[in-house]
Amino acid sequence: MGRRERKKAATRKALADAALRLFIEHGYDAVTLHDVAEAADVSTTTLLKYFPSKEALVFDEEADQEAALVSAVRDRAPGTTIPQALRAHVKRVRIRPAGPDARSETDTCHGDFFDLVVGTPALSDYGHRMWMRRQDALARAIADDTGAPSDDLRSAALARFALEASAFARAASDAERALDAAFDLLENGWSATGSCA
């Protein structure tokens, strides 16, 4: 990476860090783009060159997160099914451990981020739309892994439902239990649930 690219990356990180700090300290709605630009010592015009919207400041690692999701399928341990690998990944990146005792000191920032997103409808909606944009990449990874054609409907359905499971779980009172129920259904099918209905 050249000097110019390093400087751009540093500016982008400074903006994202300043935004997150201000949003957590003052609340998302109370902070303006001008406030973020000023905290990072750049103009609002410069900020908008890096981030097209206020919501984008919070979700600045989209490409990395898509790569991690695809890697969960491609690089899973031998003997681990695709739904098992996706369940573990979604738990790790989308579901916060329950209760304050389950969170380590290093998870505090993640917890603050989680609280900010869940507590701000605009961010929650934006985050969900961003998460669902990974569906095509995940479907391709599943199809590649299983030797199915790139337009395989079963791969696309698994990708869609696996991603939607996180929204289902986060809306439940026990997110981890809800996520397990969703992935049990994806892994085993309805008839395995023991329900007669």
mmCIF file with all atom_site columns, C-alpha atoms in Angstrom:
data_model
loop_
_atom_site.group_PDB
_atom_site.id
_atom_site.type_symbol
_atom_site.label_atom_id
_atom_site.label_alt_id
_atom_site.label_comp_id
_atom_site.label_asym_id
_atom_site.label_entity_id
_atom_site.label_seq_id
_atom_site.pdbx_PDB_ins_code
_atom_site.Cartn_x
_atom_site.Cartn_y
_atom_site.Cartn_z
_atom_site.occupancy
_atom_site.B_iso_or_equiv
_atom_site.pdbx_formal_charge
_atom_site.auth_seq_id
_atom_site.auth_comp_id
_atom_site.auth_asym_id
_atom_site.auth_atom_id
_atom_site.pdbx_PDB_model_num
ATOM 1   C CA . MET A 1 1   ? 0.000   0.000   0.000   1.00 0.00 ? 1   MET A CA 1
ATOM 2   C CA . GLY A 1 2   ? 1.411   3.370   -1.062  1.00 0.00 ? 2   GLY A CA 1
ATOM 3   C CA . ARG A 1 3   ? 1.553   6.548   0.979   1.00 0.00 ? 3   ARG A CA 1
ATOM 4   C CA . ARG A 1 4   ? -1.631  7.969   -0.567  1.00 0.00 ? 4   ARG A CA 1
ATOM 5   C CA . GLU A 1 5   ? -3.598  4.770   0.110   1.00 0.00 ? 5   GLU A CA 1
ATOM 6   C CA . ARG A 1 6   ? -2.302  4.668   3.698   1.00 0.00 ? 6   ARG A CA 1
ATOM 7   C CA . LYS A 1 7   ? -3.421  8.262   4.228   1.00 0.00 ? 7   LYS A CA 1
ATOM 8   C CA . LYS A 1 8   ? -6.883  7.519   2.800   1.00 0.00 ? 8   LYS A CA 1
ATOM 9   C CA . ALA A 1 9   ? -7.219  4.426   5.008   1.00 0.00 ? 9   ALA A CA 1
ATOM 10  C CA . ALA A 1 10  ? -6.169  6.457   8.063   1.00 0.00 ? 10  ALA A CA 1
ATOM 11  C CA . THR A 1 11  ? -8.709  9.185   7.266   1.00 0.00 ? 11  THR A CA 1
ATOM 12  C CA . ARG A 1 12  ? -11.459 6.615   6.768   1.00 0.00 ? 12  ARG A CA 1
ATOM 13  C CA . LYS A 1 13  ? -10.621 4.938   10.090  1.00 0.00 ? 13  LYS A CA 1
ATOM 14  C CA . ALA A 1 14  ? -10.453 8.289   11.910  1.00 0.00 ? 14  ALA A CA 1
ATOM 15  C CA . LEU A 1 15  ? -13.905 9.188   10.593  1.00 0.00 ? 15  LEU A CA 1
ATOM 16  C CA . ALA A 1 16  ? -15.442 5.840   11.526  1.00 0.00 ? 16  ALA A CA 1
ATOM 17  C CA . ASP A 1 17  ? -13.837 5.884   14.989  1.00 0.00 ? 17  ASP A CA 1
ATOM 18  C CA . ALA A 1 18  ? -14.941 9.467   15.662  1.00 0.00 ? 18  ALA A CA 1
ATOM 19  C CA . ALA A 1 19  ? -18.477 8.697   14.508  1.00 0.00 ? 19  ALA A CA 1
ATOM 20  C CA . LEU A 1 20  ? -18.814 5.617   16.679  1.00 0.00 ? 20  LEU A CA 1
ATOM 21  C CA . ARG A 1 21  ? -17.428 7.416   19.733  1.00 0.00 ? 21  ARG A CA 1
ATOM 22  C CA . LEU A 1 22  ? -19.789 10.384  19.255  1.00 0.00 ? 22  LEU A CA 1
ATOM 23  C CA . PHE A 1 23  ? -22.812 8.189   18.535  1.00 0.00 ? 23  PHE A CA 1
ATOM 24  C CA . ILE A 1 24  ? -22.210 6.125   21.674  1.00 0.00 ? 24  ILE A CA 1
ATOM 25  C CA . GLU A 1 25  ? -21.549 9.176   23.857  1.00 0.00 ? 25  GLU A CA 1
ATOM 26  C CA . HIS A 1 26  ? -24.361 11.433  22.599  1.00 0.00 ? 26  HIS A CA 1
ATOM 27  C CA . GLY A 1 27  ? -26.803 9.207   20.737  1.00 0.00 ? 27  GLY A CA 1
ATOM 28  C CA . TYR A 1 28  ? -27.022 8.692   17.007  1.00 0.00 ? 28  TYR A CA 1
ATOM 29  C CA . ASP A 1 29  ? -29.762 11.255  16.364  1.00 0.00 ? 29  ASP A CA 1
ATOM 30  C CA . ALA A 1 30  ? -27.987 14.013  18.338  1.00 0.00 ? 30  ALA A CA 1
ATOM 31  C CA . VAL A 1 31  ? -24.795 13.857  16.236  1.00 0.00 ? 31  VAL A CA 1
ATOM 32  C CA . THR A 1 32  ? -24.545 15.507  12.812  1.00 0.00 ? 32  THR A CA 1
ATOM 33  C CA . LEU A 1 33  ? -22.203 14.760  9.937   1.00 0.00 ? 33  LEU A CA 1
ATOM 34  C CA . HIS A 1 34  ? -20.574 18.115  10.654  1.00 0.00 ? 34  HIS A CA 1
ATOM 35  C CA . ASP A 1 35  ? -19.890 16.987  14.257  1.00 0.00 ? 35  ASP A CA 1
ATOM 36  C CA . VAL A 1 36  ? -18.173 13.837  13.002  1.00 0.00 ? 36  VAL A CA 1
ATOM 37  C CA . ALA A 1 37  ? -16.131 15.707  10.395  1.00 0.00 ? 37  ALA A CA 1
ATOM 38  C CA . GLU A 1 38  ? -15.019 18.242  12.980  1.00 0.00 ? 38  GLU A CA 1
ATOM 39  C CA . ALA A 1 39  ? -14.014 15.526  15.467  1.00 0.00 ? 39  ALA A CA 1
ATOM 40  C CA . ALA A 1 40  ? -11.880 13.885  12.752  1.00 0.00 ? 40  ALA A CA 1
ATOM 41  C CA . ASP A 1 41  ? -10.490 17.271  11.651  1.00 0.00 ? 41  ASP A CA 1
ATOM 42  C CA . VAL A 1 42  ? -11.787 17.099  8.066   1.00 0.00 ? 42  VAL A CA 1
ATOM 43  C CA . SER A 1 43  ? -14.492 18.907  6.117   1.00 0.00 ? 43  SER A CA 1
ATOM 44  C CA . THR A 1 44  ? -18.006 17.529  5.715   1.00 0.00 ? 44  THR A CA 1
ATOM 45  C CA . THR A 1 45  ? -17.297 17.315  1.973   1.00 0.00 ? 45  THR A CA 1
ATOM 46  C CA . THR A 1 46  ? -14.306 15.070  2.687   1.00 0.00 ? 46  THR A CA 1
ATOM 47  C CA . LEU A 1 47  ? -16.407 12.917  5.000   1.00 0.00 ? 47  LEU A CA 1
ATOM 48  C CA . LEU A 1 48  ? -18.993 12.408  2.251   1.00 0.00 ? 48  LEU A CA 1
ATOM 49  C CA . LYS A 1 49  ? -16.271 11.239  -0.150  1.00 0.00 ? 49  LYS A CA 1
ATOM 50  C CA . TYR A 1 50  ? -15.593 8.335   2.217   1.00 0.00 ? 50  TYR A CA 1
ATOM 51  C CA . PHE A 1 51  ? -19.095 7.666   3.548   1.00 0.00 ? 51  PHE A CA 1
ATOM 52  C CA . PRO A 1 52  ? -22.215 8.369   1.440   1.00 0.00 ? 52  PRO A CA 1
ATOM 53  C CA . SER A 1 53  ? -24.560 8.495   4.436   1.00 0.00 ? 53  SER A CA 1
ATOM 54  C CA . LYS A 1 54  ? -24.614 8.868   8.192   1.00 0.00 ? 54  LYS A CA 1
ATOM 55  C CA . GLU A 1 55  ? -25.543 5.188   8.600   1.00 0.00 ? 55  GLU A CA 1
ATOM 56  C CA . ALA A 1 56  ? -22.550 4.112   6.526   1.00 0.00 ? 56  ALA A CA 1
ATOM 57  C CA . LEU A 1 57  ? -20.250 5.632   9.170   1.00 0.00 ? 57  LEU A CA 1
ATOM 58  C CA . VAL A 1 58  ? -21.360 2.935   11.597  1.00 0.00 ? 58  VAL A CA 1
ATOM 59  C CA . PHE A 1 59  ? -21.014 0.030   9.165   1.00 0.00 ? 59  PHE A CA 1
ATOM 60  C CA . ASP A 1 60  ? -17.597 0.657   7.657   1.00 0.00 ? 60  ASP A CA 1
ATOM 61  C CA . GLU A 1 61  ? -16.340 -2.925  7.285   1.00 0.00 ? 61  GLU A CA 1
ATOM 62  C CA . GLU A 1 62  ? -18.882 -4.379  4.858   1.00 0.00 ? 62  GLU A CA 1
ATOM 63  C CA . ALA A 1 63  ? -16.371 -6.045  2.506   1.00 0.00 ? 63  ALA A CA 1
ATOM 64  C CA . ASP A 1 64  ? -14.522 -7.671  5.414   1.00 0.00 ? 64  ASP A CA 1
ATOM 65  C CA . GLN A 1 65  ? -17.753 -8.980  6.877   1.00 0.00 ? 65  GLN A CA 1
ATOM 66  C CA . GLU A 1 66  ? -18.861 -10.485 3.556   1.00 0.00 ? 66  GLU A CA 1
ATOM 67  C CA . ALA A 1 67  ? -15.476 -12.188 3.193   1.00 0.00 ? 67  ALA A CA 1
ATOM 68  C CA . ALA A 1 68  ? -15.795 -13.596 6.741   1.00 0.00 ? 68  ALA A CA 1
ATOM 69  C CA . LEU A 1 69  ? -19.276 -14.951 5.989   1.00 0.00 ? 69  LEU A CA 1
ATOM 70  C CA . VAL A 1 70  ? -18.082 -16.685 2.813   1.00 0.00 ? 70  VAL A CA 1
ATOM 71  C CA . SER A 1 71  ? -15.029 -17.977 4.695   1.00 0.00 ? 71  SER A CA 1
ATOM 72  C CA . ALA A 1 72  ? -17.320 -19.534 7.313   1.00 0.00 ? 72  ALA A CA 1
ATOM 73  C CA . VAL A 1 73  ? -18.551 -21.850 4.532   1.00 0.00 ? 73  VAL A CA 1
ATOM 74  C CA . ARG A 1 74  ? -15.321 -22.396 2.620   1.00 0.00 ? 74  ARG A CA 1
ATOM 75  C CA . ASP A 1 75  ? -12.953 -22.777 5.558   1.00 0.00 ? 75  ASP A CA 1
ATOM 76  C CA . ARG A 1 76  ? -15.131 -24.722 7.982   1.00 0.00 ? 76  ARG A CA 1
ATOM 77  C CA . ALA A 1 77  ? -13.640 -27.645 9.885   1.00 0.00 ? 77  ALA A CA 1
ATOM 78  C CA . PRO A 1 78  ? -13.906 -31.117 8.350   1.00 0.00 ? 78  PRO A CA 1
ATOM 79  C CA . GLY A 1 79  ? -17.142 -32.815 9.398   1.00 0.00 ? 79  GLY A CA 1
ATOM 80  C CA . THR A 1 80  ? -18.895 -29.483 10.016  1.00 0.00 ? 80  THR A CA 1
ATOM 81  C CA . THR A 1 81  ? -22.001 -28.986 7.891   1.00 0.00 ? 81  THR A CA 1
ATOM 82  C CA . ILE A 1 82  ? -22.690 -25.684 6.169   1.00 0.00 ? 82  ILE A CA 1
ATOM 83  C CA . PRO A 1 83  ? -25.628 -24.866 8.490   1.00 0.00 ? 83  PRO A CA 1
ATOM 84  C CA . GLN A 1 84  ? -23.459 -25.657 11.541  1.00 0.00 ? 84  GLN A CA 1
ATOM 85  C CA . ALA A 1 85  ? -20.713 -23.351 10.281  1.00 0.00 ? 85  ALA A CA 1
ATOM 86  C CA . LEU A 1 86  ? -23.191 -20.577 9.518   1.00 0.00 ? 86  LEU A CA 1
ATOM 87  C CA . ARG A 1 87  ? -24.879 -20.959 12.915  1.00 0.00 ? 87  ARG A CA 1
ATOM 88  C CA . ALA A 1 88  ? -21.536 -20.526 14.686  1.00 0.00 ? 88  ALA A CA 1
ATOM 89  C CA . HIS A 1 89  ? -20.616 -17.541 12.528  1.00 0.00 ? 89  HIS A CA 1
ATOM 90  C CA . VAL A 1 90  ? -23.955 -15.776 12.970  1.00 0.00 ? 90  VAL A CA 1
ATOM 91  C CA . LYS A 1 91  ? -23.799 -16.320 16.730  1.00 0.00 ? 91  LYS A CA 1
ATOM 92  C CA . ARG A 1 92  ? -20.312 -14.859 16.840  1.00 0.00 ? 92  ARG A CA 1
ATOM 93  C CA . VAL A 1 93  ? -20.966 -11.753 14.748  1.00 0.00 ? 93  VAL A CA 1
ATOM 94  C CA . ARG A 1 94  ? -24.693 -11.005 15.112  1.00 0.00 ? 94  ARG A CA 1
ATOM 95  C CA . ILE A 1 95  ? -25.808 -12.237 18.532  1.00 0.00 ? 95  ILE A CA 1
ATOM 96  C CA . ARG A 1 96  ? -24.400 -10.696 21.693  1.00 0.00 ? 96  ARG A CA 1
ATOM 97  C CA . PRO A 1 97  ? -23.784 -13.060 24.635  1.00 0.00 ? 97  PRO A CA 1
ATOM 98  C CA . ALA A 1 98  ? -26.637 -12.877 27.136  1.00 0.00 ? 98  ALA A CA 1
ATOM 99  C CA . GLY A 1 99  ? -26.071 -10.990 30.378  1.00 0.00 ? 99  GLY A CA 1
ATOM 100 C CA . PRO A 1 100 ? -23.243 -8.775  31.610  1.00 0.00 ? 100 PRO A CA 1
ATOM 101 C CA . ASP A 1 101 ? -21.251 -11.735 33.014  1.00 0.00 ? 101 ASP A CA 1
ATOM 102 C CA . ALA A 1 102 ? -21.026 -13.341 29.560  1.00 0.00 ? 102 ALA A CA 1
ATOM 103 C CA . ARG A 1 103 ? -19.190 -10.323 28.133  1.00 0.00 ? 103 ARG A CA 1
ATOM 104 C CA . SER A 1 104 ? -15.449 -9.929  28.596  1.00 0.00 ? 104 SER A CA 1
ATOM 105 C CA . GLU A 1 105 ? -13.722 -6.563  28.911  1.00 0.00 ? 105 GLU A CA 1
ATOM 106 C CA . THR A 1 106 ? -12.637 -6.779  25.269  1.00 0.00 ? 106 THR A CA 1
ATOM 107 C CA . ASP A 1 107 ? -16.284 -7.224  24.242  1.00 0.00 ? 107 ASP A CA 1
ATOM 108 C CA . THR A 1 108 ? -17.375 -3.922  25.809  1.00 0.00 ? 108 THR A CA 1
ATOM 109 C CA . CYS A 1 109 ? -16.897 -2.018  22.553  1.00 0.00 ? 109 CYS A CA 1
ATOM 110 C CA . HIS A 1 110 ? -18.861 -4.719  20.698  1.00 0.00 ? 110 HIS A CA 1
ATOM 111 C CA . GLY A 1 111 ? -21.596 -4.434  23.339  1.00 0.00 ? 111 GLY A CA 1
ATOM 112 C CA . ASP A 1 112 ? -21.744 -0.643  22.966  1.00 0.00 ? 112 ASP A CA 1
ATOM 113 C CA . PHE A 1 113 ? -21.922 -1.022  19.185  1.00 0.00 ? 113 PHE A CA 1
ATOM 114 C CA . PHE A 1 114 ? -24.661 -3.655  19.494  1.00 0.00 ? 114 PHE A CA 1
ATOM 115 C CA . ASP A 1 115 ? -26.676 -1.438  21.867  1.00 0.00 ? 115 ASP A CA 1
ATOM 116 C CA . LEU A 1 116 ? -26.295 1.534   19.529  1.00 0.00 ? 116 LEU A CA 1
ATOM 117 C CA . VAL A 1 117 ? -27.516 -0.402  16.491  1.00 0.00 ? 117 VAL A CA 1
ATOM 118 C CA . VAL A 1 118 ? -30.377 -2.186  18.228  1.00 0.00 ? 118 VAL A CA 1
ATOM 119 C CA . GLY A 1 119 ? -31.478 1.001   19.978  1.00 0.00 ? 119 GLY A CA 1
ATOM 120 C CA . THR A 1 120 ? -31.525 3.121   16.818  1.00 0.00 ? 120 THR A CA 1
ATOM 121 C CA . PRO A 1 121 ? -34.203 2.097   14.288  1.00 0.00 ? 121 PRO A CA 1
ATOM 122 C CA . ALA A 1 122 ? -32.425 3.785   11.344  1.00 0.00 ? 122 ALA A CA 1
ATOM 123 C CA . LEU A 1 123 ? -29.230 1.850   12.108  1.00 0.00 ? 123 LEU A CA 1
ATOM 124 C CA . SER A 1 124 ? -31.035 -1.409  12.774  1.00 0.00 ? 124 SER A CA 1
ATOM 125 C CA . ASP A 1 125 ? -32.846 -1.191  9.415   1.00 0.00 ? 125 ASP A CA 1
ATOM 126 C CA . TYR A 1 126 ? -29.696 -0.154  7.541   1.00 0.00 ? 126 TYR A CA 1
ATOM 127 C CA . GLY A 1 127 ? -27.672 -2.918  9.189   1.00 0.00 ? 127 GLY A CA 1
ATOM 128 C CA . HIS A 1 128 ? -30.250 -5.530  8.232   1.00 0.00 ? 128 HIS A CA 1
ATOM 129 C CA . ARG A 1 129 ? -30.341 -4.356  4.605   1.00 0.00 ? 129 ARG A CA 1
ATOM 130 C CA . MET A 1 130 ? -26.543 -4.447  4.497   1.00 0.00 ? 130 MET A CA 1
ATOM 131 C CA . TRP A 1 131 ? -26.462 -7.936  6.028   1.00 0.00 ? 131 TRP A CA 1
ATOM 132 C CA . MET A 1 132 ? -28.985 -9.230  3.483   1.00 0.00 ? 132 MET A CA 1
ATOM 133 C CA . ARG A 1 133 ? -26.924 -7.825  0.583   1.00 0.00 ? 133 ARG A CA 1
ATOM 134 C CA . ARG A 1 134 ? -24.483 -10.661 1.295   1.00 0.00 ? 134 ARG A CA 1
ATOM 135 C CA . GLN A 1 135 ? -27.057 -13.244 0.194   1.00 0.00 ? 135 GLN A CA 1
ATOM 136 C CA . ASP A 1 136 ? -25.759 -13.671 -3.371  1.00 0.00 ? 136 ASP A CA 1
ATOM 137 C CA . ALA A 1 137 ? -22.118 -14.063 -2.271  1.00 0.00 ? 137 ALA A CA 1
ATOM 138 C CA . LEU A 1 138 ? -23.126 -16.587 0.377   1.00 0.00 ? 138 LEU A CA 1
ATOM 139 C CA . ALA A 1 139 ? -25.327 -18.528 -2.074  1.00 0.00 ? 139 ALA A CA 1
ATOM 140 C CA . ARG A 1 140 ? -22.417 -18.725 -4.547  1.00 0.00 ? 140 ARG A CA 1
ATOM 141 C CA . ALA A 1 141 ? -20.088 -19.994 -1.800  1.00 0.00 ? 141 ALA A CA 1
ATOM 142 C CA . ILE A 1 142 ? -22.605 -22.679 -0.805  1.00 0.00 ? 142 ILE A CA 1
ATOM 143 C CA . ALA A 1 143 ? -23.143 -23.722 -4.437  1.00 0.00 ? 143 ALA A CA 1
ATOM 144 C CA . ASP A 1 144 ? -19.366 -23.833 -5.070  1.00 0.00 ? 144 ASP A CA 1
ATOM 145 C CA . ASP A 1 145 ? -18.794 -25.898 -1.960  1.00 0.00 ? 145 ASP A CA 1
ATOM 146 C CA . THR A 1 146 ? -21.495 -28.425 -2.817  1.00 0.00 ? 146 THR A CA 1
ATOM 147 C CA . GLY A 1 147 ? -20.706 -28.610 -6.532  1.00 0.00 ? 147 GLY A CA 1
ATOM 148 C CA . ALA A 1 148 ? -24.110 -27.181 -7.450  1.00 0.00 ? 148 ALA A CA 1
ATOM 149 C CA . PRO A 1 149 ? -24.653 -24.758 -10.343 1.00 0.00 ? 149 PRO A CA 1
ATOM 150 C CA . SER A 1 150 ? -24.151 -21.082 -9.468  1.00 0.00 ? 150 SER A CA 1
ATOM 151 C CA . ASP A 1 151 ? -27.914 -20.437 -9.791  1.00 0.00 ? 151 ASP A CA 1
ATOM 152 C CA . ASP A 1 152 ? -28.882 -23.353 -7.511  1.00 0.00 ? 152 ASP A CA 1
ATOM 153 C CA . LEU A 1 153 ? -32.163 -22.523 -5.745  1.00 0.00 ? 153 LEU A CA 1
ATOM 154 C CA . ARG A 1 154 ? -31.425 -24.681 -2.694  1.00 0.00 ? 154 ARG A CA 1
ATOM 155 C CA . SER A 1 155 ? -28.147 -22.822 -2.121  1.00 0.00 ? 155 SER A CA 1
ATOM 156 C CA . ALA A 1 156 ? -29.925 -19.482 -2.534  1.00 0.00 ? 156 ALA A CA 1
ATOM 157 C CA . ALA A 1 157 ? -32.672 -20.527 -0.114  1.00 0.00 ? 157 ALA A CA 1
ATOM 158 C CA . LEU A 1 158 ? -30.184 -21.694 2.526   1.00 0.00 ? 158 LEU A CA 1
ATOM 159 C CA . ALA A 1 159 ? -28.261 -18.416 2.197   1.00 0.00 ? 159 ALA A CA 1
ATOM 160 C CA . ARG A 1 160 ? -31.452 -16.358 2.511   1.00 0.00 ? 160 ARG A CA 1
ATOM 161 C CA . PHE A 1 161 ? -32.819 -18.221 5.515   1.00 0.00 ? 161 PHE A CA 1
ATOM 162 C CA . ALA A 1 162 ? -29.455 -18.365 7.299   1.00 0.00 ? 162 ALA A CA 1
ATOM 163 C CA . LEU A 1 163 ? -29.089 -14.591 6.993   1.00 0.00 ? 163 LEU A CA 1
ATOM 164 C CA . GLU A 1 164 ? -32.700 -13.899 7.990   1.00 0.00 ? 164 GLU A CA 1
ATOM 165 C CA . ALA A 1 165 ? -32.268 -16.111 11.053  1.00 0.00 ? 165 ALA A CA 1
ATOM 166 C CA . SER A 1 166 ? -30.247 -13.383 12.742  1.00 0.00 ? 166 SER A CA 1
ATOM 167 C CA . ALA A 1 167 ? -33.098 -10.852 12.511  1.00 0.00 ? 167 ALA A CA 1
ATOM 168 C CA . PHE A 1 168 ? -35.522 -13.486 13.790  1.00 0.00 ? 168 PHE A CA 1
ATOM 169 C CA . ALA A 1 169 ? -33.208 -14.254 16.719  1.00 0.00 ? 169 ALA A CA 1
ATOM 170 C CA . ARG A 1 170 ? -32.462 -10.657 17.623  1.00 0.00 ? 170 ARG A CA 1
ATOM 171 C CA . ALA A 1 171 ? -36.188 -9.935  17.920  1.00 0.00 ? 171 ALA A CA 1
ATOM 172 C CA . ALA A 1 172 ? -36.644 -12.801 20.412  1.00 0.00 ? 172 ALA A CA 1
ATOM 173 C CA . SER A 1 173 ? -36.284 -12.553 24.186  1.00 0.00 ? 173 SER A CA 1
ATOM 174 C CA . ASP A 1 174 ? -33.609 -15.294 24.078  1.00 0.00 ? 174 ASP A CA 1
ATOM 175 C CA . ALA A 1 175 ? -31.656 -14.602 20.893  1.00 0.00 ? 175 ALA A CA 1
ATOM 176 C CA . GLU A 1 176 ? -29.308 -17.570 21.143  1.00 0.00 ? 176 GLU A CA 1
ATOM 177 C CA . ARG A 1 177 ? -32.140 -20.033 21.732  1.00 0.00 ? 177 ARG A CA 1
ATOM 178 C CA . ALA A 1 178 ? -34.128 -18.549 18.827  1.00 0.00 ? 178 ALA A CA 1
ATOM 179 C CA . LEU A 1 179 ? -31.101 -18.772 16.535  1.00 0.00 ? 179 LEU A CA 1
ATOM 180 C CA . ASP A 1 180 ? -30.577 -22.420 17.511  1.00 0.00 ? 180 ASP A CA 1
ATOM 181 C CA . ALA A 1 181 ? -34.246 -23.163 16.757  1.00 0.00 ? 181 ALA A CA 1
ATOM 182 C CA . ALA A 1 182 ? -33.939 -21.547 13.316  1.00 0.00 ? 182 ALA A CA 1
ATOM 183 C CA . PHE A 1 183 ? -30.739 -23.394 12.443  1.00 0.00 ? 183 PHE A CA 1
ATOM 184 C CA . ASP A 1 184 ? -32.070 -26.706 13.809  1.00 0.00 ? 184 ASP A CA 1
ATOM 185 C CA . LEU A 1 185 ? -34.916 -26.300 11.330  1.00 0.00 ? 185 LEU A CA 1
ATOM 186 C CA . LEU A 1 186 ? -32.502 -25.435 8.505   1.00 0.00 ? 186 LEU A CA 1
ATOM 187 C CA . GLU A 1 187 ? -30.299 -28.405 9.323   1.00 0.00 ? 187 GLU A CA 1
ATOM 188 C CA . ASN A 1 188 ? -32.934 -31.044 10.057  1.00 0.00 ? 188 ASN A CA 1
ATOM 189 C CA . GLY A 1 189 ? -36.134 -29.927 8.364   1.00 0.00 ? 189 GLY A CA 1
ATOM 190 C CA . TRP A 1 190 ? -39.626 -29.550 9.769   1.00 0.00 ? 190 TRP A CA 1
ATOM 191 C CA . SER A 1 191 ? -40.403 -33.256 10.179  1.00 0.00 ? 191 SER A CA 1
ATOM 192 C CA . ALA A 1 192 ? -37.496 -33.625 12.597  1.00 0.00 ? 192 ALA A CA 1
ATOM 193 C CA . THR A 1 193 ? -39.047 -31.149 15.041  1.00 0.00 ? 193 THR A CA 1
ATOM 194 C CA . GLY A 1 194 ? -41.531 -33.716 16.312  1.00 0.00 ? 194 GLY A CA 1
ATOM 195 C CA . SER A 1 195 ? -44.475 -31.407 15.605  1.00 0.00 ? 195 SER A CA 1
ATOM 196 C CA . CYS A 1 196 ? -47.665 -32.974 14.273  1.00 0.00 ? 196 CYS A CA 1
ATOM 197 C CA . ALA A 1 197 ? -48.952 -29.697 12.814  1.00 0.00 ? 197 ALA A CA 1
#
